[in-house]
XYZ file of C-alpha atoms in Angstrom:
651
model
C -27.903 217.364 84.844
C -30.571 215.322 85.994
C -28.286 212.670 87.797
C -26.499 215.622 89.563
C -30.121 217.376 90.920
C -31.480 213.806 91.683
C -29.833 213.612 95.087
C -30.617 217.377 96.215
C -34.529 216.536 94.755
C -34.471 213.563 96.918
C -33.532 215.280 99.844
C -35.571 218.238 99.652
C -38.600 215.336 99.188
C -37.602 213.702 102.374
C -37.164 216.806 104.369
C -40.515 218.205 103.497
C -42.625 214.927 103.547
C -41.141 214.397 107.233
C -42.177 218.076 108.331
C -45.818 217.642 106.662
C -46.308 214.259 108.266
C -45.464 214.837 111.702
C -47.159 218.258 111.839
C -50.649 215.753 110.218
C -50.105 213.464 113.019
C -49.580 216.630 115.816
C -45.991 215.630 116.580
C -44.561 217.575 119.728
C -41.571 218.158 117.650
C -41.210 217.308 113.752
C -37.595 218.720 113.724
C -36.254 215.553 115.308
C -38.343 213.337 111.836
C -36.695 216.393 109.649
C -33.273 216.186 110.899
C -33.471 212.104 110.867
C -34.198 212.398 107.292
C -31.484 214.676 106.813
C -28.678 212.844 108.429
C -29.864 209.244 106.840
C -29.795 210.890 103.432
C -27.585 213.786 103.618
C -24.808 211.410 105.996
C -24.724 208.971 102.906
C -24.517 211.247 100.590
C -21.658 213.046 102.050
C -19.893 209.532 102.852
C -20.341 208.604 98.948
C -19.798 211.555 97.637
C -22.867 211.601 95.820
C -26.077 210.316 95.562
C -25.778 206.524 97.315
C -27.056 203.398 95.839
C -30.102 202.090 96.834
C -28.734 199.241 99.080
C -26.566 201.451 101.481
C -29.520 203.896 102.183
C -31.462 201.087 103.057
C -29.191 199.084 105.100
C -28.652 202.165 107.236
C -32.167 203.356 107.522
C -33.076 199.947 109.417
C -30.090 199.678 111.371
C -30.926 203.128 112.164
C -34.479 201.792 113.235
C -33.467 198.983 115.473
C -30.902 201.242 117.211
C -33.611 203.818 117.943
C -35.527 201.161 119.735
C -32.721 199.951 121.308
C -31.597 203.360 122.710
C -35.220 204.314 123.852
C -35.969 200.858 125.763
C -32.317 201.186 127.268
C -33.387 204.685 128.127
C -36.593 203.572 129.894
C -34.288 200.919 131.865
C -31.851 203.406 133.161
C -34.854 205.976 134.106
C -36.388 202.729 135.845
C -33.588 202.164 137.769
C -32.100 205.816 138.633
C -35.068 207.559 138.619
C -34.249 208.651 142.317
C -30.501 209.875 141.364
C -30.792 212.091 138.436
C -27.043 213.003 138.285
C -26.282 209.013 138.664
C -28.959 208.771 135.643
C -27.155 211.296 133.236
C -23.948 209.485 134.247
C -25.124 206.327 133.483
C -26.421 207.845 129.918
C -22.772 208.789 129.344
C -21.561 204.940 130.190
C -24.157 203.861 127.314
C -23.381 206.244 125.016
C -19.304 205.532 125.575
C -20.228 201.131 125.439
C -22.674 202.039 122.138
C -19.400 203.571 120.375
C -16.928 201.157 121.809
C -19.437 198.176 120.380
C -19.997 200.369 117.149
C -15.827 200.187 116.513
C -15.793 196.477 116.632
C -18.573 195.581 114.655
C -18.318 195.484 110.552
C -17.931 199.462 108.885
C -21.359 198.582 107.045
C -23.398 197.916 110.615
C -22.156 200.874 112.466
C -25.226 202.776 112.183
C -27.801 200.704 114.679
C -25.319 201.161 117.583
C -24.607 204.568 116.814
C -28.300 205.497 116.836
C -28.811 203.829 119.910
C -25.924 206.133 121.658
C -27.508 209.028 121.138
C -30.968 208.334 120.865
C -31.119 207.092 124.408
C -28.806 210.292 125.344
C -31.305 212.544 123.839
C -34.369 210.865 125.559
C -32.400 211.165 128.772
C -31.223 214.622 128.494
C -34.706 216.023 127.488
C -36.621 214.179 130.491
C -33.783 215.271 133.155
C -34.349 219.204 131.695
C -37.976 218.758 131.886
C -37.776 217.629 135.643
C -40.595 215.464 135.469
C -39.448 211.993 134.783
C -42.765 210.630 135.003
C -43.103 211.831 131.522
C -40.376 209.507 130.399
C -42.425 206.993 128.400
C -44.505 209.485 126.542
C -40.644 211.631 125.094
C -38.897 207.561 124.427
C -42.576 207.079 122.178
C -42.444 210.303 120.858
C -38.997 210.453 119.468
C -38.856 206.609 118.434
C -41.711 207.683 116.235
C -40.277 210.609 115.037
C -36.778 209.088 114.346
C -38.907 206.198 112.433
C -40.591 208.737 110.566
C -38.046 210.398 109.289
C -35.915 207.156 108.374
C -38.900 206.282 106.486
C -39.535 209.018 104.603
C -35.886 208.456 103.857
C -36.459 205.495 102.223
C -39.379 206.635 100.685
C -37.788 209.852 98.584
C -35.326 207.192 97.788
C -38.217 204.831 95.991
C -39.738 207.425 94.558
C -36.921 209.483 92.644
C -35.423 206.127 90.915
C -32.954 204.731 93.413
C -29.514 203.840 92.319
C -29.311 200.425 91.887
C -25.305 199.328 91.612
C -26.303 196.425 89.715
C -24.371 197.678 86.624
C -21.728 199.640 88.633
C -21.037 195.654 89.688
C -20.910 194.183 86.467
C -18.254 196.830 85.385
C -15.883 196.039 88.622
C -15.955 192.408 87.603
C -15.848 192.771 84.552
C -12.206 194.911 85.029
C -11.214 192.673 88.323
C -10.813 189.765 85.846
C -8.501 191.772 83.223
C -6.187 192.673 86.230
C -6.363 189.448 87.164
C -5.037 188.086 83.573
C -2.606 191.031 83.088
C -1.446 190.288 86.754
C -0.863 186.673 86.145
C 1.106 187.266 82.527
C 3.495 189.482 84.581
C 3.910 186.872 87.528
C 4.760 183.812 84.844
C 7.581 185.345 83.072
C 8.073 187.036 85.414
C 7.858 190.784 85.594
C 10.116 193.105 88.201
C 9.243 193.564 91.548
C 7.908 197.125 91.276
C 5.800 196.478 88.351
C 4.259 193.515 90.189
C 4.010 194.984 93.209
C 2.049 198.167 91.225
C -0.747 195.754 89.590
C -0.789 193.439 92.587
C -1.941 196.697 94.222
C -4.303 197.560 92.071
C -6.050 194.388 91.987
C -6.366 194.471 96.004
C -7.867 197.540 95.558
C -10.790 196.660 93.164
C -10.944 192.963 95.187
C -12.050 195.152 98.587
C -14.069 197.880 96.489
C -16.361 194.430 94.820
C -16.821 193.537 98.570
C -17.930 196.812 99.524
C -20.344 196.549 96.318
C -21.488 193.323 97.590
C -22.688 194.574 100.669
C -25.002 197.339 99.221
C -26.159 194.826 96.509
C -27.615 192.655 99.179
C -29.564 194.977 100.491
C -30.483 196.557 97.545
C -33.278 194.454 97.052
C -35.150 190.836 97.240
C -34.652 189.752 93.675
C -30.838 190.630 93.673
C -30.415 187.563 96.188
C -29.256 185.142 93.496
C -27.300 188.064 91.665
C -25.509 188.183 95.255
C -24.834 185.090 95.423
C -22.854 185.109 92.040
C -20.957 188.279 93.442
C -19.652 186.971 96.663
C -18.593 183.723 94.444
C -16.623 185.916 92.219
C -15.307 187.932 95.062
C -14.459 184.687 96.444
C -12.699 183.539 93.124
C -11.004 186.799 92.574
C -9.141 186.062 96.083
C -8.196 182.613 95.183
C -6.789 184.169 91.522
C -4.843 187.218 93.472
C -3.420 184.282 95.781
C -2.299 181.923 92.687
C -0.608 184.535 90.872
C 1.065 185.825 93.715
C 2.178 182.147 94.723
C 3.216 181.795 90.525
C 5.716 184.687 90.896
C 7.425 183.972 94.271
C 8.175 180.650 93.225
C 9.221 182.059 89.651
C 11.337 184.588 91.461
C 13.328 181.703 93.871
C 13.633 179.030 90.629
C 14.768 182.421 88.198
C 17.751 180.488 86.297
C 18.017 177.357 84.011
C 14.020 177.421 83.426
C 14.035 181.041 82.449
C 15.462 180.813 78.855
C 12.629 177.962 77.755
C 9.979 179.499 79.632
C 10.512 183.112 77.937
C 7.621 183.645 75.462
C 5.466 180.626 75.955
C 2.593 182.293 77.575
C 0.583 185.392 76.174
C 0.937 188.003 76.126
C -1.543 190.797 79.269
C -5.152 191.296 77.840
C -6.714 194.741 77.429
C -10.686 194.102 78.392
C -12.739 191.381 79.182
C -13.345 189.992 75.717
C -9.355 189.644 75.322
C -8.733 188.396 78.954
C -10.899 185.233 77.842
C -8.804 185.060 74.627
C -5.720 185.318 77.023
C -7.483 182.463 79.302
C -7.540 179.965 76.185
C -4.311 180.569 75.162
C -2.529 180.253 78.624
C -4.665 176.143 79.098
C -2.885 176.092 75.262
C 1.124 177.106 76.101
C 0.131 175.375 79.924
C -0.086 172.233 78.268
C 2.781 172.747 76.022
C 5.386 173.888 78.122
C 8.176 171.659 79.509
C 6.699 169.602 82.662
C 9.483 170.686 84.992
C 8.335 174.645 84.369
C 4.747 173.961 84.906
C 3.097 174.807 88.313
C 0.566 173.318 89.797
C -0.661 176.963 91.051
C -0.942 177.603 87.230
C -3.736 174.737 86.690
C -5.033 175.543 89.525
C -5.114 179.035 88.422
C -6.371 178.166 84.967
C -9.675 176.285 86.649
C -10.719 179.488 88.573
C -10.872 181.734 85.854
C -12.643 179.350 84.071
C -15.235 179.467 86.930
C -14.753 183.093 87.133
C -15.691 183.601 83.630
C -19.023 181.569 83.979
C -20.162 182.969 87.418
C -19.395 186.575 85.588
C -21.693 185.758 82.206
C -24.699 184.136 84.925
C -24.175 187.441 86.786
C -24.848 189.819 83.986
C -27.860 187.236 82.485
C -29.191 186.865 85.722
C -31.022 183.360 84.645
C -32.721 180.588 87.140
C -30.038 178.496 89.061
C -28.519 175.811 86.631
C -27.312 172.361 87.790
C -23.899 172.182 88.921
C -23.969 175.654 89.511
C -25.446 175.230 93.217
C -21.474 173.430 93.973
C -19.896 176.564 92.659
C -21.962 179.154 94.778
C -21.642 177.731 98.103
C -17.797 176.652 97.491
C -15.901 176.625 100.598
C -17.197 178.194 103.558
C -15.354 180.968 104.366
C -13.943 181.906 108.621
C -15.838 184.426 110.247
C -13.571 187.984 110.724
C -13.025 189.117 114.149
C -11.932 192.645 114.220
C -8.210 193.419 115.564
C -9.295 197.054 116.314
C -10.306 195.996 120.401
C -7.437 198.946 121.952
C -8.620 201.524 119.440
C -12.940 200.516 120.178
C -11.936 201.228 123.671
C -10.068 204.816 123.082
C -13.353 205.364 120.955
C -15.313 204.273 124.373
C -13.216 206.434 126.219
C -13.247 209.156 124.185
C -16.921 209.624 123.961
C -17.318 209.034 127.854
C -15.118 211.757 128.887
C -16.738 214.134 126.103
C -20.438 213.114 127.905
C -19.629 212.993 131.213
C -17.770 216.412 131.188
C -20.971 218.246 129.848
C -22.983 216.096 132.386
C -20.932 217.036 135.662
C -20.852 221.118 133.732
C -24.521 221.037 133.532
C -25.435 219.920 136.779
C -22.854 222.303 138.494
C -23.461 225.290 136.699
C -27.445 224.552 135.521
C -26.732 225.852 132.381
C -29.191 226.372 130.211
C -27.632 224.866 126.839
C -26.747 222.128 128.781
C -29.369 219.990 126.926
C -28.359 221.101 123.254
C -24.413 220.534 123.950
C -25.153 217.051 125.762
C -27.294 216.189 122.180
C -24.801 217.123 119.668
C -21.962 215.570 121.776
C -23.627 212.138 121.679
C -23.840 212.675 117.781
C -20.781 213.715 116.704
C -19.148 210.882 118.752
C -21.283 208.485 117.861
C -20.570 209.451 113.998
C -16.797 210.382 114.217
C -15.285 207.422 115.932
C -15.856 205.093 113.599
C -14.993 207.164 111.121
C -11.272 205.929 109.149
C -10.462 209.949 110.324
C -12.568 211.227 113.257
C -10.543 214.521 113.396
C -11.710 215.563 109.979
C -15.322 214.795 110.999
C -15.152 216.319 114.498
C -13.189 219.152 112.430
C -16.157 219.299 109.955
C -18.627 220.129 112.592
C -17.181 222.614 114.133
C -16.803 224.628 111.096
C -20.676 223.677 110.245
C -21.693 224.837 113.839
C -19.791 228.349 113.379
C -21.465 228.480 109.921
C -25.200 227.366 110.705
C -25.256 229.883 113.250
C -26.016 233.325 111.480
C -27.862 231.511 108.878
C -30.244 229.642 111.492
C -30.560 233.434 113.164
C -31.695 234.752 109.468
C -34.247 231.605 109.344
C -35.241 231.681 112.612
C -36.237 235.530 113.080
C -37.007 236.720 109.459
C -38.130 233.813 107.056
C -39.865 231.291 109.262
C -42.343 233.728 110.930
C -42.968 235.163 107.983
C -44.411 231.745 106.803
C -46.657 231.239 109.788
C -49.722 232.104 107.774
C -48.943 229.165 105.227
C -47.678 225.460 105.098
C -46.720 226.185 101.323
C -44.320 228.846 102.235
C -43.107 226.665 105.231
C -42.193 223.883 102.693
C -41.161 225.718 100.142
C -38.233 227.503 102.673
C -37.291 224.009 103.826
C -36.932 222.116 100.941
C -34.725 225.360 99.202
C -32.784 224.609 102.192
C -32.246 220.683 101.750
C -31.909 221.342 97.871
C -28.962 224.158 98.792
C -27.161 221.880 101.367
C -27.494 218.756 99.197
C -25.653 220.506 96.336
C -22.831 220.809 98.483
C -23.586 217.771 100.470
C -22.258 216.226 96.973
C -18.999 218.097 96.668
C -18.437 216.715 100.351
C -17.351 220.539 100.847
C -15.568 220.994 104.349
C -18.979 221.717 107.128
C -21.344 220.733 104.974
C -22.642 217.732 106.999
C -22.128 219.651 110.045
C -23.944 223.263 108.866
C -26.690 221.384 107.658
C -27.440 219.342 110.723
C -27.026 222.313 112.558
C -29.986 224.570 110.756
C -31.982 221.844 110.783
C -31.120 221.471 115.101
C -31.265 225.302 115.628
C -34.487 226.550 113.799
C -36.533 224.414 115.961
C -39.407 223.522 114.273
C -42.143 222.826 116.760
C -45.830 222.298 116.909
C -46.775 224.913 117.172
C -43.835 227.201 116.872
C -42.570 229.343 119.672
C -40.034 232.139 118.472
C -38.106 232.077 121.791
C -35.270 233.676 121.301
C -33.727 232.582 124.299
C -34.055 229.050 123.271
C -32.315 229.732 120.055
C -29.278 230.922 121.514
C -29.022 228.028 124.070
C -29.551 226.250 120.814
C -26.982 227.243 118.901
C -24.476 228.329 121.729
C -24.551 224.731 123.099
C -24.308 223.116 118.878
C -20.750 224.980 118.753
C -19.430 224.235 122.652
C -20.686 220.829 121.897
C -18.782 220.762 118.439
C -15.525 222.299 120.237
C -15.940 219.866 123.421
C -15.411 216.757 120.820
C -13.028 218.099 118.465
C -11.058 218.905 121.639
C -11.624 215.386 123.256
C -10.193 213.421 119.926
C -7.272 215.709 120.146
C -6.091 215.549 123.330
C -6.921 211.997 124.068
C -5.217 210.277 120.680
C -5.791 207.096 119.475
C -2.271 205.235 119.605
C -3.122 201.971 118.810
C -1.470 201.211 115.422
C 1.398 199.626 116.668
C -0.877 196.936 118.392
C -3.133 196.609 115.945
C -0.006 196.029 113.631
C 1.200 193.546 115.878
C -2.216 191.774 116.127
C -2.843 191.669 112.256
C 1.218 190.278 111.660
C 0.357 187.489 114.360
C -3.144 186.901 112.539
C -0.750 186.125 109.629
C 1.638 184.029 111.274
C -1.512 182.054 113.560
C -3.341 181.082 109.663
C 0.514 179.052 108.958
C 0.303 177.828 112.250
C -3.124 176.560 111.702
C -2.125 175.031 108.022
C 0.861 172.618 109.017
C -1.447 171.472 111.997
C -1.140 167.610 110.643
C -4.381 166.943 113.218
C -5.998 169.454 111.770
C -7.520 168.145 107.920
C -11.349 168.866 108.335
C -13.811 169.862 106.063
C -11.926 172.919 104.321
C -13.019 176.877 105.184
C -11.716 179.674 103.276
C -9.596 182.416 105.441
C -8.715 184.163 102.386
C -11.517 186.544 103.110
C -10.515 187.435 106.481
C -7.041 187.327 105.635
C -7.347 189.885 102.754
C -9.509 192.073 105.012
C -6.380 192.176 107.681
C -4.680 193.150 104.823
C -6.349 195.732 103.975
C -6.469 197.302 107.623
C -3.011 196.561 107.482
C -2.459 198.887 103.874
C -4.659 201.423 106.018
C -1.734 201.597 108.807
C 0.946 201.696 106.585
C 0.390 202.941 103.847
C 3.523 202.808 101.253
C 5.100 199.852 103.639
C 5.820 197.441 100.863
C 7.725 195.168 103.234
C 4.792 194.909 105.027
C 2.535 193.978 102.064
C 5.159 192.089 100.550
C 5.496 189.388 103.941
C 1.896 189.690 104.758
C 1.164 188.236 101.223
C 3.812 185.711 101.301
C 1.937 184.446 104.406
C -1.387 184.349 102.886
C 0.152 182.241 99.426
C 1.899 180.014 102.156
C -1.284 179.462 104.249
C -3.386 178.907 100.759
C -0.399 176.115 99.438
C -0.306 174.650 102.917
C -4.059 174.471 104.353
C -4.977 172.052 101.188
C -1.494 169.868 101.511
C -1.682 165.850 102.649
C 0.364 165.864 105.916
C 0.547 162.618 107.762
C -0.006 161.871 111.111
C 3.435 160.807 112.820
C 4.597 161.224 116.272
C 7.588 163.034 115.905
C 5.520 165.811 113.280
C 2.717 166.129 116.241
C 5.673 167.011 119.085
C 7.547 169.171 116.137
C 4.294 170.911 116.031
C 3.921 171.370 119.286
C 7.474 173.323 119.639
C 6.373 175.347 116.560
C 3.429 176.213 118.016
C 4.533 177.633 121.463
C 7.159 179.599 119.836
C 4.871 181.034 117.926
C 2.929 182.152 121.340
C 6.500 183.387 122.213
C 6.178 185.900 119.365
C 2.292 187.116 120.055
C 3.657 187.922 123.725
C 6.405 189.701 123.046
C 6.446 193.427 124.447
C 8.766 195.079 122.851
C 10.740 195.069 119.141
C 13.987 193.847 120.551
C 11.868 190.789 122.170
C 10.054 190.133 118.911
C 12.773 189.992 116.890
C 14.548 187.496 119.074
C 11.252 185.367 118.897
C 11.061 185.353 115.261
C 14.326 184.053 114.850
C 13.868 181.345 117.221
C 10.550 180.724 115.480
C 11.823 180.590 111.998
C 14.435 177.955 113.428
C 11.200 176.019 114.618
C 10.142 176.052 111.432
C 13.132 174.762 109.858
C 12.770 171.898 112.379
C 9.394 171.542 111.218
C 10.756 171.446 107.827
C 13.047 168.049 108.665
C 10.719 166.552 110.667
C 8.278 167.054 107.413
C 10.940 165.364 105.619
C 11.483 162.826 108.026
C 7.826 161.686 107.700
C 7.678 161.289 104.652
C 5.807 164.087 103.100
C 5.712 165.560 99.202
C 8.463 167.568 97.958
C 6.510 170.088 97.193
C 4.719 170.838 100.931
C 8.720 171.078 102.299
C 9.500 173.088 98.972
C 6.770 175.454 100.060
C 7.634 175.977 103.909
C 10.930 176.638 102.619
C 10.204 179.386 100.663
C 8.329 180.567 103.189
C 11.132 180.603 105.791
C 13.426 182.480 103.250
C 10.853 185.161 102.507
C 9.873 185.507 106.154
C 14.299 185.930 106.650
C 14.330 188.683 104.182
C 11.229 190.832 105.447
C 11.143 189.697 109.075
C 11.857 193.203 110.002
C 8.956 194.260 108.741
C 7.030 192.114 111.299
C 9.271 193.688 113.975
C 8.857 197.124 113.288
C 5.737 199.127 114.021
């Protein structure tokens, strides 16, 4: 009971702490440090789905912070410079707001918040100096709603201190804990091996819990300052879980292609799949046992290799729950192999965002100043924030969708506030804090249930009742108020619709080439530096990819078979020879060929003629002199790459 009224406590606490502070410190307007309170909290809430861990309320709450400064000072800029063109001014807001969501799209999920604060943040300083008509007043509204955005973000942070924050410490341990029995049970079915479907099932599942540890990893960092070593062990064993999905994958192709003579002896010599943790070490001795006892010709280097990273996976996992000082040797196994820096693959869908939001701004803007109407400056306002908070969104329908019906429903219950219970606690702060916080512990009920206009209803109260010091019951300021909250609402709902975001097939296209570019990049014989791990990068394509097409296990099933090839191939000796480097050279530009390609027809006639590269590539390997197992390996990658190429074609 207690962990389901924590979060609805919490919020009430932040809600009324920001209303009593900025009405202490005489704050023009304490509705703008009440409703930043309430969308920090209450937005990551409703994205969890329940209370949120310490380290994601945090992270956002000073992203939050720097994008408030960042809107306000580019706020002051633009008044600076089109202070004699109003209209040009508001335009220009719009062409902030639209870049702010456009950079907000390519940036990481977790670091969305700072540019999406500065979007509207510098649209609401904008909007409220142009209604005022005196923009020498600019500087005092940027100071006065930086501080009452900061003041709400921080007391925020502070409810979350004070009523025990959720630390996901444990929630971590658990996750890792099960990664490395799917890991074990994954790698008994690929040494037998298993069929496809049941492969393809628990290879599924362990992608799934290797993303949701990342995820973790990010809100542990920022949990706190002693939790740095603890996340250094994490992103190790994130690290290591990659490497262990990789190996077992690469154990199972190459079982699959070799299925014949080997089969019979090889049948029963490993273990049998674990159950928990305290089995999958059993399993972990036992596999090193029947490893060293099986025939020489059925034994895989992939398997040793696989053996030494659980072993390492096993030890980072024990220091992780201990939490001790850093041991010698251990220093090696934490810093590892650096791993390539993502770039995101989403550029044509950041600029629909851009887009998207411009046209939504710019058509209030150019209504407004035709028409003067009066809830010009509320519609402008909510416009900038439900852009800025749907586009980055994974569904920005369902969020635009969500306030529309939280507009239609805040509206007669902001009228009942408005008229009947808030001046009827005029004569006391007690009464005024006791209506608000029954309001933040109502909404954060539901905030939990994620029930459909929650988010939006609540944000809209909060916007509507204006709570100002001191209060003014205009009534014609409420209905501008809430009449410009739902044509606002409707204006981006409609926007999203009728401007739709087709870029999957191109972002399918980039992510497939991604995969092709990291084998291009491992048979480079000039290029042997100092290792870096794109298994991270790779696996996040992948999971943008699982996101576009979801059920595609063509798709899955080639993108992985890249990956294993890149991970065999990236650590292989290739020598330098003349003939390899021109070979390379051919393989290379028809590999360009493919990335070019416009349309399906094209690609597919550039993947064959790049798979016959690679079969060149293949002899001139040979030819030079290489291992049998580096030509064994591009092999099976030119076979797998035959019998799912038209997944790569198709979008």
């Amino acid at each position: 009971m207690f962990e389901y009224l924590r979060f609805p406590v919490k919020l009430a606490f932040a809600l009324v702490s920001a209303l009593m502070i900025g009405f202490y410190f005489n704050l023009e307007m304490p509705r703008w440090a009440v409703m930043t309170a309430g969308i920090v909290a209450g937005g990551s809430a409703f994205s969890a789905g329940g209370d949120p861990y310490a380290g994601a309320l945090r992270l956002r709450g000073i992203l939050r912070i720097a994008g408030t400064f960042l809107g306000s000072g580019a706020a002051l800029l633009l008044i600076i410079i089109f202070a004699r063109t109003p209209s040009l001014l508001l335009l220009t807001a719009c062409i902030w707001a639209g870049f702010c969501v456009w950079l907000s799209t390519l940036v990481r999920v977790e670091n969305t918040s700072g540019m999406a604060t500065a979007s509207y943040t510098a649209l609401t300083v904008l909007v409220t100096v142009y209604a005022s008509h005196n923009l020498t007043l600019a500087p005092v509204y940027a100071i006065e709603r930086c501080s009452e955005i900061v003041l709400g973000i921080f007391c925020a942070l502070f409810a979350d201190v004070i009523f025990s924050p959720k630390s996901i410490k444990q929630v971590a341990e658990r996750e890792a804990e099960a990664l490395i029995t799917l890991q074990c049970q994954m790698m008994a079915l690929a040494a037998e091996p298993a069929e496809q479907k049941i492969f393809d099932k628990k290879m599924n599942e362990v992608i799934r819990r290797s993303a949701a540890l990342k995820s973790i990893l990010v809100n542990l960092k920022n949990e706190a300052g002693h939790h740095e070593l603890a996340s250094r062990r994490l992103a190790a064993l994130h690290s290591r879980s990659l490497t262990l999905l990789t190996l077992s994958l690469d154990v199972f192709l190459t079982r699959k292609m070799n299925a014949g003579d080997s089969a019979v002896r090889r049948r029963g010599a490993f273990p049998a799949d674990p159950g928990d943790a305290d089995s999958s070490l059993r399993y972990l001795r036992d596999f090193r046992f029947a490893l060293a006892t099986v025939p020489a010709d059925t034994r895989l280097l992939s398997q040793a290799e696989w053996s030494r990273s659980a072993g390492e996976y096993f030890l980072l996992l024990r220091r992780f729950k201990a939490n001790p000082r850093l041991a010698d040797g251990e220093e090696k196994m934490l810093s590892g192999v650096n791993p390539v820096q993502e770039r995101s693959l989403e550029s044509h869908s950041a600029r629909v965002n851009g887009l998207r939001t411009f046209i939504a701004t710019g058509t209030a803007a150019l209504f407004w100043l035709y028409s003067g109407w009066t809830s010009g400056t509320s519609c402008m306002i909510l416009l900038g924030v439900v852009t800025a908070l749907a586009m980055r969104s994974p569904n920005p329908i369902a969020v635009a969708k969500d306030f529309v019906y939280g507009m239609t429903v805040a509206a007669p219950i902001s009228f009942l506030l408005y008229t009947i219970v808030i001046p009827s606690t005029q004569q006391s702060m007690v009464l005024l804090c006791i209506m608000l916080g029954l309001v933040a512990l109502i909404s954060g009920i539901f905030l939990q249930r994620r029930q459909l206009g929650t988010m939006g209803a609540f944000a809209g109260i909060l916007n509507a009742v204006t709570i100002e010091n001191p209060m003014v019951f205009n009534i014609h300021t409420f209905t501008d108020n809430v009449l410009g909250q739902i044509v606002g609402s409707l204006m981006a709902f409609a926007v999203i619709l009728l401007i739709p975001d087709r870029s999957r097939a191109r972002t399918t296209h980039k992510i497939m080439n991604t995969f092709i570019y990291s084998i291009i990049t491992a048979v480079n014989p000039a290029n042997r530096r100092a290792p870096k791990s794109h298994l991270p990068a790779l696996y996040q394509h992948l999971s943008l990819l699982q996101a576009l097409h979801p059920g595609d296990m063509d798709k899955l099933r080639m993108s992985l078979a890249l990956i294993a090839g890149h991970s065999r191939l990236v650590s292989s000796e290739l020598p330098r020879h003349p003939a390899l480097e021109a070979s390379y050279r051919e393989l290379r530009r028809s590999a360009e060929d493919v990335k070019h390609a416009e349309s399906s027809q094209k690609r597919q006639e550039k993947l064959g003629a790049f798979l016959t590269q690679l079969k060149s590539y293949q002899q001139s390997l040979n030819m030079a002199g290489t291992s049998q197992e580096v030509s064994q390996d591009l092999g099976r990658l030119v076979t797998l790459t035959e019998t799912y190429h038209l997944a790569f074609v198709t979008s």
